[in-house]
Structure formats: C-alpha cells, structure tokens
CSV table of C-alpha atoms in Angstrom, one decimal:
chain,number,residue,atom,x,y,z
A,825,MET,CA,0.7,-102.3,-47.1
A,826,LEU,CA,3.8,-100.2,-46.8
A,827,LEU,CA,6.4,-101.2,-49.3
A,828,SER,CA,9.4,-99.9,-47.3
A,829,MET,CA,12.1,-101.5,-49.4
A,830,THR,CA,10.6,-100.2,-52.6
A,831,LEU,CA,10.1,-96.7,-51.2
A,832,THR,CA,13.6,-96.6,-49.9
A,833,ILE,CA,15.2,-97.7,-53.2
A,834,ALA,CA,12.8,-95.4,-55.1
A,835,ALA,CA,14.0,-92.5,-52.9
A,836,ALA,CA,17.6,-93.4,-53.6
A,837,ALA,CA,16.8,-93.6,-57.3
A,838,ALA,CA,15.2,-90.1,-57.2
A,839,ALA,CA,18.3,-88.7,-55.6
A,840,ILE,CA,20.5,-90.3,-58.3
A,841,ASN,CA,18.1,-89.0,-61.0
A,842,ILE,CA,18.5,-85.4,-59.6
A,843,TRP,CA,22.3,-85.8,-59.4
A,844,LEU,CA,22.5,-86.9,-63.0
A,845,ALA,CA,20.1,-84.2,-64.1
A,846,LEU,CA,22.2,-81.5,-62.3
A,847,ARG,CA,25.3,-82.8,-64.1
A,848,VAL,CA,23.5,-82.4,-67.5
A,849,SER,CA,22.4,-78.9,-66.5
A,850,GLN,CA,25.9,-77.9,-65.4
A,851,ARG,CA,27.5,-79.1,-68.6
A,852,ARG,CA,24.8,-77.4,-70.7
A,853,MET,CA,25.7,-74.1,-69.0
A,854,SER,CA,29.4,-74.6,-69.5
A,855,ALA,CA,29.0,-75.5,-73.2
A,856,LYS,CA,26.3,-72.8,-73.7
A,857,VAL,CA,24.0,-75.4,-75.2
A,858,MET,CA,20.3,-75.3,-74.3
A,859,ILE,CA,18.9,-77.9,-76.8
A,860,GLY,CA,20.7,-81.0,-77.9
A,861,ASP,CA,24.3,-81.6,-77.1
A,862,GLY,CA,26.0,-79.1,-79.4
A,863,GLY,CA,28.7,-81.7,-80.2
A,864,SER,CA,30.1,-81.4,-76.6
A,865,GLY,CA,31.5,-84.8,-75.6
A,866,PRO,CA,31.2,-84.2,-71.8
A,867,LEU,CA,27.5,-83.1,-72.3
A,868,GLN,CA,26.8,-86.1,-74.5
A,869,ALA,CA,28.3,-88.4,-71.8
A,870,ALA,CA,26.2,-86.7,-69.0
A,871,MET,CA,23.0,-86.9,-71.1
A,872,ARG,CA,23.6,-90.6,-71.9
A,873,ALA,CA,24.3,-91.4,-68.2
A,874,HIS,CA,21.0,-89.7,-67.2
A,875,ALA,CA,19.0,-91.3,-70.0
A,876,ASN,CA,20.5,-94.7,-69.3
A,877,PHE,CA,19.5,-94.4,-65.7
A,878,VAL,CA,15.9,-93.5,-66.7
A,879,GLU,CA,15.8,-96.5,-69.0
A,880,TYR,CA,16.5,-99.0,-66.3
A,881,ALA,CA,15.2,-97.6,-63.0
A,882,PRO,CA,11.5,-98.0,-63.6
A,883,PHE,CA,11.8,-101.7,-64.5
A,884,VAL,CA,13.9,-102.4,-61.4
A,885,LEU,CA,11.5,-100.5,-59.1
A,886,ILE,CA,8.5,-102.2,-60.5
A,887,LEU,CA,10.1,-105.6,-60.0
A,888,ILE,CA,11.2,-104.8,-56.5
A,889,ALA,CA,7.6,-103.6,-55.6
A,890,GLY,CA,6.0,-106.7,-57.1
A,891,ILE,CA,8.4,-109.1,-55.4
A,892,GLU,CA,8.0,-107.2,-52.1
A,893,LEU,CA,4.2,-107.5,-52.4
A,894,ALA,CA,4.5,-111.2,-53.2
A,895,GLY,CA,6.5,-111.8,-50.0
A,896,GLY,CA,10.0,-112.2,-51.5
A,897,SER,CA,13.0,-112.4,-49.2
A,898,ALA,CA,13.6,-109.0,-47.7
A,899,THR,CA,17.4,-109.7,-47.4
A,900,TRP,CA,17.7,-110.5,-51.1
A,901,LEU,CA,15.6,-107.5,-52.1
A,902,TRP,CA,17.7,-105.2,-50.0
A,903,ILE,CA,20.9,-106.6,-51.6
A,904,ALA,CA,19.4,-106.2,-55.1
A,905,GLY,CA,18.3,-102.7,-54.4
A,906,ILE,CA,21.7,-101.7,-52.9
A,907,VAL,CA,23.6,-103.3,-55.8
A,908,PHE,CA,21.4,-101.4,-58.3
A,909,VAL,CA,21.9,-98.1,-56.5
A,910,VAL,CA,25.7,-98.5,-56.2
A,911,GLY,CA,25.9,-99.7,-59.8
A,912,ARG,CA,24.0,-96.7,-61.1
A,913,ILE,CA,26.3,-94.3,-59.2
A,914,ALA,CA,29.4,-96.1,-60.5
A,915,HIS,CA,28.0,-96.0,-64.1
A,916,GLY,CA,27.3,-92.2,-63.8
A,917,LEU,CA,30.8,-91.6,-62.6
A,918,GLY,CA,32.3,-93.9,-65.2
A,919,MET,CA,30.6,-92.0,-68.0
A,920,ASP,CA,33.0,-89.1,-67.2
A,921,ARG,CA,36.0,-91.3,-68.1
A,922,ALA,CA,37.2,-92.7,-71.3
A,923,ALA,CA,35.5,-95.9,-72.2
A,924,PRO,CA,36.0,-98.7,-71.3
A,925,ASN,CA,36.6,-98.3,-67.6
A,926,PRO,CA,35.8,-100.3,-64.5
A,927,LEU,CA,33.2,-97.9,-63.1
A,928,ARG,CA,31.1,-97.8,-66.3
A,929,ALA,CA,31.4,-101.5,-67.0
A,930,GLY,CA,30.8,-102.5,-63.4
A,931,GLY,CA,27.8,-100.2,-63.2
A,932,ILE,CA,26.1,-101.6,-66.2
A,933,ALA,CA,27.0,-105.2,-65.3
A,934,ALA,CA,25.5,-104.7,-61.9
A,935,THR,CA,22.3,-103.2,-63.4
A,936,TRP,CA,21.9,-106.0,-65.9
A,937,LEU,CA,22.5,-108.7,-63.2
A,938,VAL,CA,20.0,-107.1,-60.9
A,939,LEU,CA,17.4,-106.6,-63.6
A,940,ALA,CA,17.8,-110.2,-64.9
A,941,GLY,CA,17.8,-111.6,-61.4
A,942,LEU,CA,14.7,-109.7,-60.4
A,943,ALA,CA,12.9,-110.7,-63.6
A,944,ALA,CA,13.7,-114.3,-63.1
A,945,TRP,CA,12.6,-114.1,-59.4
A,946,ALA,CA,9.3,-112.5,-60.4
A,947,LEU,CA,8.6,-115.3,-62.9
A,948,VAL,CA,9.5,-118.0,-60.3
A,949,LEU,CA,7.1,-116.4,-57.8
A,950,VAL,CA,4.3,-116.5,-60.3
A,951,TYR,CA,4.8,-119.7,-62.2
A,952,ALA,CA,6.9,-122.0,-60.0
A,953,SER,CA,4.8,-121.8,-56.9
A,954,ASP,CA,1.4,-123.2,-56.2
A,955,ARG,CA,0.4,-119.9,-54.7
A,956,GLY,CA,0.7,-117.9,-58.0
A,957,THR,CA,-1.3,-120.4,-60.0
A,958,SER,CA,-4.0,-121.1,-57.4
A,959,ASP,CA,-4.4,-117.4,-56.5
A,960,ALA,CA,-5.1,-116.6,-60.2
A,961,ILE,CA,-7.5,-119.5,-60.5
A,962,THR,CA,-9.3,-118.5,-57.2
A,963,THR,CA,-9.6,-114.9,-58.3
A,964,VAL,CA,-11.1,-115.9,-61.7
A,965,SER,CA,-13.5,-118.4,-60.0
A,966,VAL,CA,-14.6,-115.8,-57.4
A,967,ASP,CA,-15.1,-113.2,-60.1
A,968,ALA,CA,-17.1,-115.6,-62.3
A,969,THR,CA,-19.5,-116.5,-59.5
A,970,ARG,CA,-20.2,-112.8,-58.8
A,971,GLY,CA,-21.6,-112.4,-62.2
C-alpha cells in the first residue's frame, strides 16, 4: 500500500530538516564555532530550532502513517500535515526573532495541536471502533489456532 500522504509530508519534513541544518551550518561558519554553540545567540537559536523540529517530526509522521493505514480521512490528514509543515516553518523563522513572537508561538501551537489531535485520533481509531478491537482479537485467535 502506497502511503502517499505520509510520503508527501515526510518529503516536506526532510526539506525543512535540510533548511534548518543549513542555517545551523551557516551560523557555525559565521561564528567560527565547530562544536557546541560558543555562546553565540544566533547559533543557539538555530540549533534549538533544528533540534525542536527533530523532536516533533517523527511522532507526527508515525501518527500520520498509522492513521493513513487505518483508513483515516484523507482530507483531515492533509490538513494536519499542512498545518504541521507550515507551523514548523513559522517556528524556524520565529526563532530568529526575539521571543515571544507570533511566528514562534504560532509554530509551536500548531505543532502541539496537530500532535495532540493525531494522537487522539489514533486512539479513537483503535479503541472506539469495533474494527480495532475485533481485528486484534481475530489476529490473536488466528495466530493461536496456527500453533
């Protein structure tokens, strides 16, 4: 099964990851710091923006893939994926400005909402539907009969 939504959002996430990594590299060169942050505020901000992205992206992508496999609404998955991508770009740009600012706050708020929404959706798919429970029971029963 081709997970087209997951692959598209993962490709966008890879592009954001490269963009954020390049920003760290550029600031490292400017500050002449190869390890750590050397006390450079702009380098610290770029490093945190990159690390923050890497902290959230895997969970969002795993949830999108799981929900897509479970037959979740394509429209809502696209919306969640787009909100996540736009939010992470906004956050990365917002980290260049003095905190607090709307880009940084909006980016993290969008990320948290998408992550919480996807997590809740995943749990509903598994535990609030007859399909999730009966599939698990059928799998266990079939496996038990095979020996």
